[in-house]
Short mmCIF file of N, CA and C in Angstrom, two decimals:
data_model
loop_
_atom_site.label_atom_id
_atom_site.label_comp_id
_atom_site.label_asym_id
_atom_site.label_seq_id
_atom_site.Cartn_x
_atom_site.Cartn_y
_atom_site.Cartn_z
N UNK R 212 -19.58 -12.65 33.77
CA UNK R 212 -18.61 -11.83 33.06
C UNK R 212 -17.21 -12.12 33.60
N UNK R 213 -15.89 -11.91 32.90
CA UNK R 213 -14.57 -12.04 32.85
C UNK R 213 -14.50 -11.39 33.31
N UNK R 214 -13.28 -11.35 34.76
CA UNK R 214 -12.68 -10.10 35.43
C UNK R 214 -11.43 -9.72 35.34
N UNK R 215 -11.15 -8.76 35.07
CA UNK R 215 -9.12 -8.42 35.04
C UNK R 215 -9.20 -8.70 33.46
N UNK R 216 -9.98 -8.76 32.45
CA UNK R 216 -9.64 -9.38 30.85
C UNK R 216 -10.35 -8.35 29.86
N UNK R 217 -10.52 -7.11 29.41
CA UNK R 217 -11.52 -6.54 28.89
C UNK R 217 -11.23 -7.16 27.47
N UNK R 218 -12.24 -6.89 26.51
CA UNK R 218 -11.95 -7.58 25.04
C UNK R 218 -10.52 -6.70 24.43
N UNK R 219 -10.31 -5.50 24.73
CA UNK R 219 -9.23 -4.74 24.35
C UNK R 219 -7.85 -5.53 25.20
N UNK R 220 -7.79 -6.15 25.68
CA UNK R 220 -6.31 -6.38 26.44
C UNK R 220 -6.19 -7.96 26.44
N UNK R 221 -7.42 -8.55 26.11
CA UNK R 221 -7.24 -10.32 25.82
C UNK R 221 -6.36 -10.69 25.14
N UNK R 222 -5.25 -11.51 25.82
CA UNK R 222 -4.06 -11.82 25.26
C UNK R 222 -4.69 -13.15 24.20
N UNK R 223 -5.65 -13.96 24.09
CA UNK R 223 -5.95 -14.55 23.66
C UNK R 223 -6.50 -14.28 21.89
N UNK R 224 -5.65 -14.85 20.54
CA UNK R 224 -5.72 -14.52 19.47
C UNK R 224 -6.25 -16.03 18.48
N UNK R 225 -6.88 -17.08 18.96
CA UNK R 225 -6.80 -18.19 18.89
C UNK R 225 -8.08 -18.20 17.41
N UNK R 226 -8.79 -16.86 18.11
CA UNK R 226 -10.17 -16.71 17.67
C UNK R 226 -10.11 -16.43 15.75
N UNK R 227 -8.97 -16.24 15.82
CA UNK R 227 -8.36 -15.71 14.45
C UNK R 227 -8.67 -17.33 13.45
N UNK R 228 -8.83 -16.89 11.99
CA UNK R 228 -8.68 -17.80 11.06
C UNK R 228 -7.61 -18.68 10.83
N UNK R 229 -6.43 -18.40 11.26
CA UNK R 229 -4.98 -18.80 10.97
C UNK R 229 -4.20 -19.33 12.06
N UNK R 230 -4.52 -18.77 12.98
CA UNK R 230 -3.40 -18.87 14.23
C UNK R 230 -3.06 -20.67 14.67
N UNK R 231 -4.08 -20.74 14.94
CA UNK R 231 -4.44 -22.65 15.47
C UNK R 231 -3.73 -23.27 14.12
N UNK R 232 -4.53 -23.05 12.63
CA UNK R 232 -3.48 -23.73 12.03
C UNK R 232 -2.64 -23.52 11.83
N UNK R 233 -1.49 -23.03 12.17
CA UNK R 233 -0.07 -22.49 12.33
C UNK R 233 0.61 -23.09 13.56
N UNK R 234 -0.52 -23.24 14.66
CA UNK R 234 0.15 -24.54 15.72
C UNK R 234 0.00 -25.49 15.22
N UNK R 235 -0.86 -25.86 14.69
CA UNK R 235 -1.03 -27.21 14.01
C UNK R 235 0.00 -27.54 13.20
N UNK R 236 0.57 -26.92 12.68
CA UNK R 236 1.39 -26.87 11.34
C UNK R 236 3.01 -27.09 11.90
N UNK R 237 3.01 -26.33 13.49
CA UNK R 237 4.33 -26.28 13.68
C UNK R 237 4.60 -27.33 14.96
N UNK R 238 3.44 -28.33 15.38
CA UNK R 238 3.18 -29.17 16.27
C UNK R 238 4.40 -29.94 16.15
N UNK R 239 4.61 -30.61 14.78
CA UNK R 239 6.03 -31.51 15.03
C UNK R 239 7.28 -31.12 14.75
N UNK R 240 7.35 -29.93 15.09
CA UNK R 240 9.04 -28.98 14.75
C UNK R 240 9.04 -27.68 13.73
N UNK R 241 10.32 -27.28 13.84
CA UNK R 241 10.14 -25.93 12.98
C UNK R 241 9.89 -26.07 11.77
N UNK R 242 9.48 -25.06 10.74
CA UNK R 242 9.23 -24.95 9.76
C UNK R 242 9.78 -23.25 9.11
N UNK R 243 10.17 -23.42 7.90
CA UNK R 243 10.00 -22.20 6.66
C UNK R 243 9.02 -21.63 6.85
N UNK R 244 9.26 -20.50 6.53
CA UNK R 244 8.09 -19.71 5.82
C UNK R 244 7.11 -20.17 4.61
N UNK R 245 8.47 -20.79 3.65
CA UNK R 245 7.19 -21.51 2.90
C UNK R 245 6.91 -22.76 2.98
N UNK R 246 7.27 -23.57 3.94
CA UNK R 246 6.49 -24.63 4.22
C UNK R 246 5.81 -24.73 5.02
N UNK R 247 5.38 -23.31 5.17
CA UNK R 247 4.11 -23.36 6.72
C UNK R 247 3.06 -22.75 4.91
N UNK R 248 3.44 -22.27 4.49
CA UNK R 248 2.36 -22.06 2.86
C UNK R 248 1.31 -22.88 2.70
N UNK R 249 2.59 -23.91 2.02
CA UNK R 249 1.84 -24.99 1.41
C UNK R 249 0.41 -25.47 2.49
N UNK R 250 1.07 -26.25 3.82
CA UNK R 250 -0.10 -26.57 4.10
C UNK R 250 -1.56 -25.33 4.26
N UNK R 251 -0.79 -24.08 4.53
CA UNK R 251 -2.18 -23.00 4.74
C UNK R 251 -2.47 -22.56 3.23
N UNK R 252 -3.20 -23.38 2.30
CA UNK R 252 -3.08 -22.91 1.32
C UNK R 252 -4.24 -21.61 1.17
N UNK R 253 -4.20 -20.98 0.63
CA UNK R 253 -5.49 -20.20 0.29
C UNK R 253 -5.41 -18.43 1.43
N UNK R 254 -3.88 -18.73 2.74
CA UNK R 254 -2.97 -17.18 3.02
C UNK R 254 -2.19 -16.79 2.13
N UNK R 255 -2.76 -15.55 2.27
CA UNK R 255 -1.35 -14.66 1.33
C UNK R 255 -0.18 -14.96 2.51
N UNK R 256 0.68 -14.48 1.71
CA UNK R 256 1.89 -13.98 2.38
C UNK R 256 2.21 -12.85 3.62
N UNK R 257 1.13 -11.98 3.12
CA UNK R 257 0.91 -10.80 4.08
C UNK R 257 0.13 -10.97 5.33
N UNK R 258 -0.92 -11.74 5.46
CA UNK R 258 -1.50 -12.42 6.34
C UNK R 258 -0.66 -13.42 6.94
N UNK R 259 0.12 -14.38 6.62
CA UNK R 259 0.95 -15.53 7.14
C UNK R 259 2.38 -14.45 8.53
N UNK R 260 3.03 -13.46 7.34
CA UNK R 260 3.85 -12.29 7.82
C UNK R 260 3.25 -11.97 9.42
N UNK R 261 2.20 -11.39 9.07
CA UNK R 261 1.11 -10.72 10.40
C UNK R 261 0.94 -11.55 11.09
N UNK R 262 0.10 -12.54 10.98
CA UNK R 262 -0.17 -13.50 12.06
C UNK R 262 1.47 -14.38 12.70
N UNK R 263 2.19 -14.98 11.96
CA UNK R 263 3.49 -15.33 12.47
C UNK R 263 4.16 -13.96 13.77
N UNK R 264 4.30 -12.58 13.01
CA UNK R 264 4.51 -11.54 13.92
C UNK R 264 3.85 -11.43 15.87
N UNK R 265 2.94 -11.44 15.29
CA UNK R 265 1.52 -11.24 16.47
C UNK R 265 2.24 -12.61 16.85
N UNK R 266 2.02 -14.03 16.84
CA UNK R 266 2.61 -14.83 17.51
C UNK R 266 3.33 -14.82 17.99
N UNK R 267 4.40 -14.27 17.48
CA UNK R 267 5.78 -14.15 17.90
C UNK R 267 6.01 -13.00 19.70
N UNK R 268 4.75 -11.82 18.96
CA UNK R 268 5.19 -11.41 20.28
C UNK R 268 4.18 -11.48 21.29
N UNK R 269 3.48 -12.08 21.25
CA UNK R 269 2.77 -13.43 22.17
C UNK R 269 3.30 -13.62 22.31
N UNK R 270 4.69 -14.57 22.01
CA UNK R 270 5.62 -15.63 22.91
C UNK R 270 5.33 -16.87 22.45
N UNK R 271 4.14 -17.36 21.39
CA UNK R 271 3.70 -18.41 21.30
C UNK R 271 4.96 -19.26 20.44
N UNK R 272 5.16 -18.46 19.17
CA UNK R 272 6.35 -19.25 18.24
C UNK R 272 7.53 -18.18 18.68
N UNK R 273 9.11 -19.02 18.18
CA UNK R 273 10.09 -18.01 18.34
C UNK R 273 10.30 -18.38 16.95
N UNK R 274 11.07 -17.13 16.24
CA UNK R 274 11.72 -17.22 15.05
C UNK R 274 13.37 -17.31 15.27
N UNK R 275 13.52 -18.11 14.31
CA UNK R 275 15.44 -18.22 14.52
C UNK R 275 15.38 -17.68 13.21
N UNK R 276 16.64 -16.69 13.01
CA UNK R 276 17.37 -16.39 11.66
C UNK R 276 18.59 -17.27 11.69
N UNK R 277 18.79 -17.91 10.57
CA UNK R 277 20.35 -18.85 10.54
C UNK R 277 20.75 -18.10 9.45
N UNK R 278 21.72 -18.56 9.16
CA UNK R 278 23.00 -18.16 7.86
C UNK R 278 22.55 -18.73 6.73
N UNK R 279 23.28 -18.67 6.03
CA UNK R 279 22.92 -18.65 4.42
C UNK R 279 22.52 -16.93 3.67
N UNK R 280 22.20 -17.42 2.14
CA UNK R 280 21.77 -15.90 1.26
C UNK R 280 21.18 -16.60 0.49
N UNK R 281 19.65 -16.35 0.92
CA UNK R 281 18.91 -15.74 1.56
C UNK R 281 19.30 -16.54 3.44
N UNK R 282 18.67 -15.59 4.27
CA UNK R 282 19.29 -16.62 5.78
C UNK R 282 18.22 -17.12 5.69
N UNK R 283 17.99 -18.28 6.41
CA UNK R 283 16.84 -19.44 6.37
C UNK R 283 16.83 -18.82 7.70
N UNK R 284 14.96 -18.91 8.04
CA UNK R 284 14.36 -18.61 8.94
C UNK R 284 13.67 -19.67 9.05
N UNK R 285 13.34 -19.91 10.71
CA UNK R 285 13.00 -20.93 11.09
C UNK R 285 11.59 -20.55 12.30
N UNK R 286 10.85 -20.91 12.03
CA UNK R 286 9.50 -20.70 12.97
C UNK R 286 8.96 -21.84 13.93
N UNK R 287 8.80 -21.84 15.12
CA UNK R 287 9.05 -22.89 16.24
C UNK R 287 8.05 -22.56 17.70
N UNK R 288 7.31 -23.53 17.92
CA UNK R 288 6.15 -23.09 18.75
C UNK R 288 7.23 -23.42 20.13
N UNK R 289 6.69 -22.55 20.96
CA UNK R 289 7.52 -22.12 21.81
C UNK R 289 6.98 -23.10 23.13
N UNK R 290 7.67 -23.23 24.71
CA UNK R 290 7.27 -23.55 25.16
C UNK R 290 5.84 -23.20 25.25
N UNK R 291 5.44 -21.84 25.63
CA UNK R 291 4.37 -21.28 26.13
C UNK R 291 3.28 -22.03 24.91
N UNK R 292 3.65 -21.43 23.12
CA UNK R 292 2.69 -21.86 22.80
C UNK R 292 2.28 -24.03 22.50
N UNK R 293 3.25 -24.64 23.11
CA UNK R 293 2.96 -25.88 23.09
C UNK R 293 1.30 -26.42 23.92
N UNK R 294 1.66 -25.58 24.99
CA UNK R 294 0.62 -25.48 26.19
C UNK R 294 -1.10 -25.40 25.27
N UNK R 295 -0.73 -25.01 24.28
CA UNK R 295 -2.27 -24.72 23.32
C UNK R 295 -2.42 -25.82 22.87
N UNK R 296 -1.60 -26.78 22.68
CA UNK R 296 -1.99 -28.28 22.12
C UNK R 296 -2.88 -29.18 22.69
N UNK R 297 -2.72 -29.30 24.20
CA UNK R 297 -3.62 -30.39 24.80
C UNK R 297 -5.24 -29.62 24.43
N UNK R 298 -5.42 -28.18 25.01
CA UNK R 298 -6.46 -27.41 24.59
C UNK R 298 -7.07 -27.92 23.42
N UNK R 299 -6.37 -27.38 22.37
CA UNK R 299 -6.86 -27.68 20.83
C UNK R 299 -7.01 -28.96 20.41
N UNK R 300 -6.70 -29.88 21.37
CA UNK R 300 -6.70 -31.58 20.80
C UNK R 300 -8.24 -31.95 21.59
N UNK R 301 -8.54 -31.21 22.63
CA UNK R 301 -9.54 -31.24 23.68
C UNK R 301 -10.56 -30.56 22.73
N UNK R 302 -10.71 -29.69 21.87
CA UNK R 302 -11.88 -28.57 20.91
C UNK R 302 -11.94 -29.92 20.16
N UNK R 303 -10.93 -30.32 19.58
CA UNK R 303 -10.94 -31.39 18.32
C UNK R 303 -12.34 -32.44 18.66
N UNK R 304 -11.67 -33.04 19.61
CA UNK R 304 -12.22 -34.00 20.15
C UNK R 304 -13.77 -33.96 20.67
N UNK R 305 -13.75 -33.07 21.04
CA UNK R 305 -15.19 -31.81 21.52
C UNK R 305 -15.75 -32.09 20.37
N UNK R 306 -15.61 -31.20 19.00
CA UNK R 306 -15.91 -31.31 17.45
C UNK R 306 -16.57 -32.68 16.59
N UNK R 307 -15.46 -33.71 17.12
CA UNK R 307 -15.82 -35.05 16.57
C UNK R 307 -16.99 -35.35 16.81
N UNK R 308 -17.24 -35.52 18.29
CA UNK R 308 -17.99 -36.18 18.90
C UNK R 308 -19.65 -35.06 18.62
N UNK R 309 -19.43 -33.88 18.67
CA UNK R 309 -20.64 -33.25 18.64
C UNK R 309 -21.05 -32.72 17.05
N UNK R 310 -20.63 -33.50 15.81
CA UNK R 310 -20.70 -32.26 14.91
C UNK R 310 -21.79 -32.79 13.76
N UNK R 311 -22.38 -34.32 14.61
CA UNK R 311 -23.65 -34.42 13.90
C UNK R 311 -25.21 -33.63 14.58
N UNK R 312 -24.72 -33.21 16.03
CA UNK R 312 -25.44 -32.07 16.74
C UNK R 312 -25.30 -30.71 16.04
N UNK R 313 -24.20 -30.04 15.96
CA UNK R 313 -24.18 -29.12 15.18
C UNK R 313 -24.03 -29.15 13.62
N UNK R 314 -24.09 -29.89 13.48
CA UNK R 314 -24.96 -29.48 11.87
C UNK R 314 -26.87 -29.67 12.00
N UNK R 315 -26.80 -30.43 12.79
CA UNK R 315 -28.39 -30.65 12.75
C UNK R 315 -28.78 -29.31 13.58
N UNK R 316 -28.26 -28.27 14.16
CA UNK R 316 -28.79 -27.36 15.09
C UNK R 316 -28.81 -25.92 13.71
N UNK R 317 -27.51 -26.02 12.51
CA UNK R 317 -27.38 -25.27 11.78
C UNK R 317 -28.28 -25.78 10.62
N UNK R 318 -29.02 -26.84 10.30
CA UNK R 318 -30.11 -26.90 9.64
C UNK R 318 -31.00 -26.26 10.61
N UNK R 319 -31.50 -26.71 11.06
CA UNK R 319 -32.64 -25.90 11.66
C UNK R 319 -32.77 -24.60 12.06
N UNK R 320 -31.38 -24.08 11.87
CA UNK R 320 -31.48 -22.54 12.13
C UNK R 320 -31.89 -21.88 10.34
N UNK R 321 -31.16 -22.37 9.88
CA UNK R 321 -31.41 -21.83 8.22
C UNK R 321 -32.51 -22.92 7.88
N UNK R 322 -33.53 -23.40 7.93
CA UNK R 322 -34.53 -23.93 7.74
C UNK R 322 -35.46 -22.70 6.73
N UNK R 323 -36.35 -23.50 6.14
CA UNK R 323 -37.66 -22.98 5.43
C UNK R 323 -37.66 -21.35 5.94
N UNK R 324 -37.89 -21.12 6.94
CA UNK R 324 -38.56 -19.68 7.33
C UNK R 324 -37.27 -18.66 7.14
N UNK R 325 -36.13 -19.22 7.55
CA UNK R 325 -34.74 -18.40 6.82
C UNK R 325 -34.58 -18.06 5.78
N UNK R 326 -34.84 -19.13 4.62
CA UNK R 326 -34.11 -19.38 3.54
C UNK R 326 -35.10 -17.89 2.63
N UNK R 327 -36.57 -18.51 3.18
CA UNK R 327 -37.42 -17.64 1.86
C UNK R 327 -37.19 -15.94 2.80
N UNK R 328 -36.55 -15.77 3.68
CA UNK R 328 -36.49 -14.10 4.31
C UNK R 328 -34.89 -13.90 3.56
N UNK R 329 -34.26 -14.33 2.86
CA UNK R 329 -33.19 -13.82 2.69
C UNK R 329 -33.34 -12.88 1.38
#
């Protein structure tokens, strides 16, 4: 068991659907609001809002407001959250290499005796 970390106080949000691709997204410099969209296709807006927020006060991305009307906002992985890159390139890589193991472990879990109990 984890000590000093209860599941209520884990600063860690990685576990989320969105978050990783949003580092991913902001890996080679800032981005819009809606050009962090396009590539997440299939977030609302309200979800993109939330999760960008929660990042933000993580520390992971900073937001800049600039000038203009409307002001262009700018979203930017921060030092702290750069530090998630070698990590997430390390899962990747993890993934590649193991994911004719895990699919063959997720056939055999939903196999014959699954399929006809559902």
């Amino acid at each position: 068991m984890f000590t000093g970390c209860s599941h209520a106080t884990s600063p860690f949000r990685l576990g989320g659907k969105w978050t990783a691709k949003i580092i991913r997204c902001l890996e080679d410099g800032p981005r819009r609001f809606s050009e962090l969209e396009v590539p997440l296709h299939g977030i609302t807006p309200k979800v993109l809002t939330e999760t960008l927020r929660s990042m933000e006060r993580d520390g992971l991305i900073t937001r800049t407001v600039g000038g203009g009307i409307p002001a262009r906002v700018d979203y930017e992985l921060s030092a702290l959250g750069r530090t998630l890159l070698a990590p997430m390139a390390a899962c990747c890589a993890w993934a590649a290499t193991h994911l004719p193991e895990l699919e063959g472990a997720r056939e055999a879990y939903e196999g014959p005796a699954r399929s006809s109990a559902s």
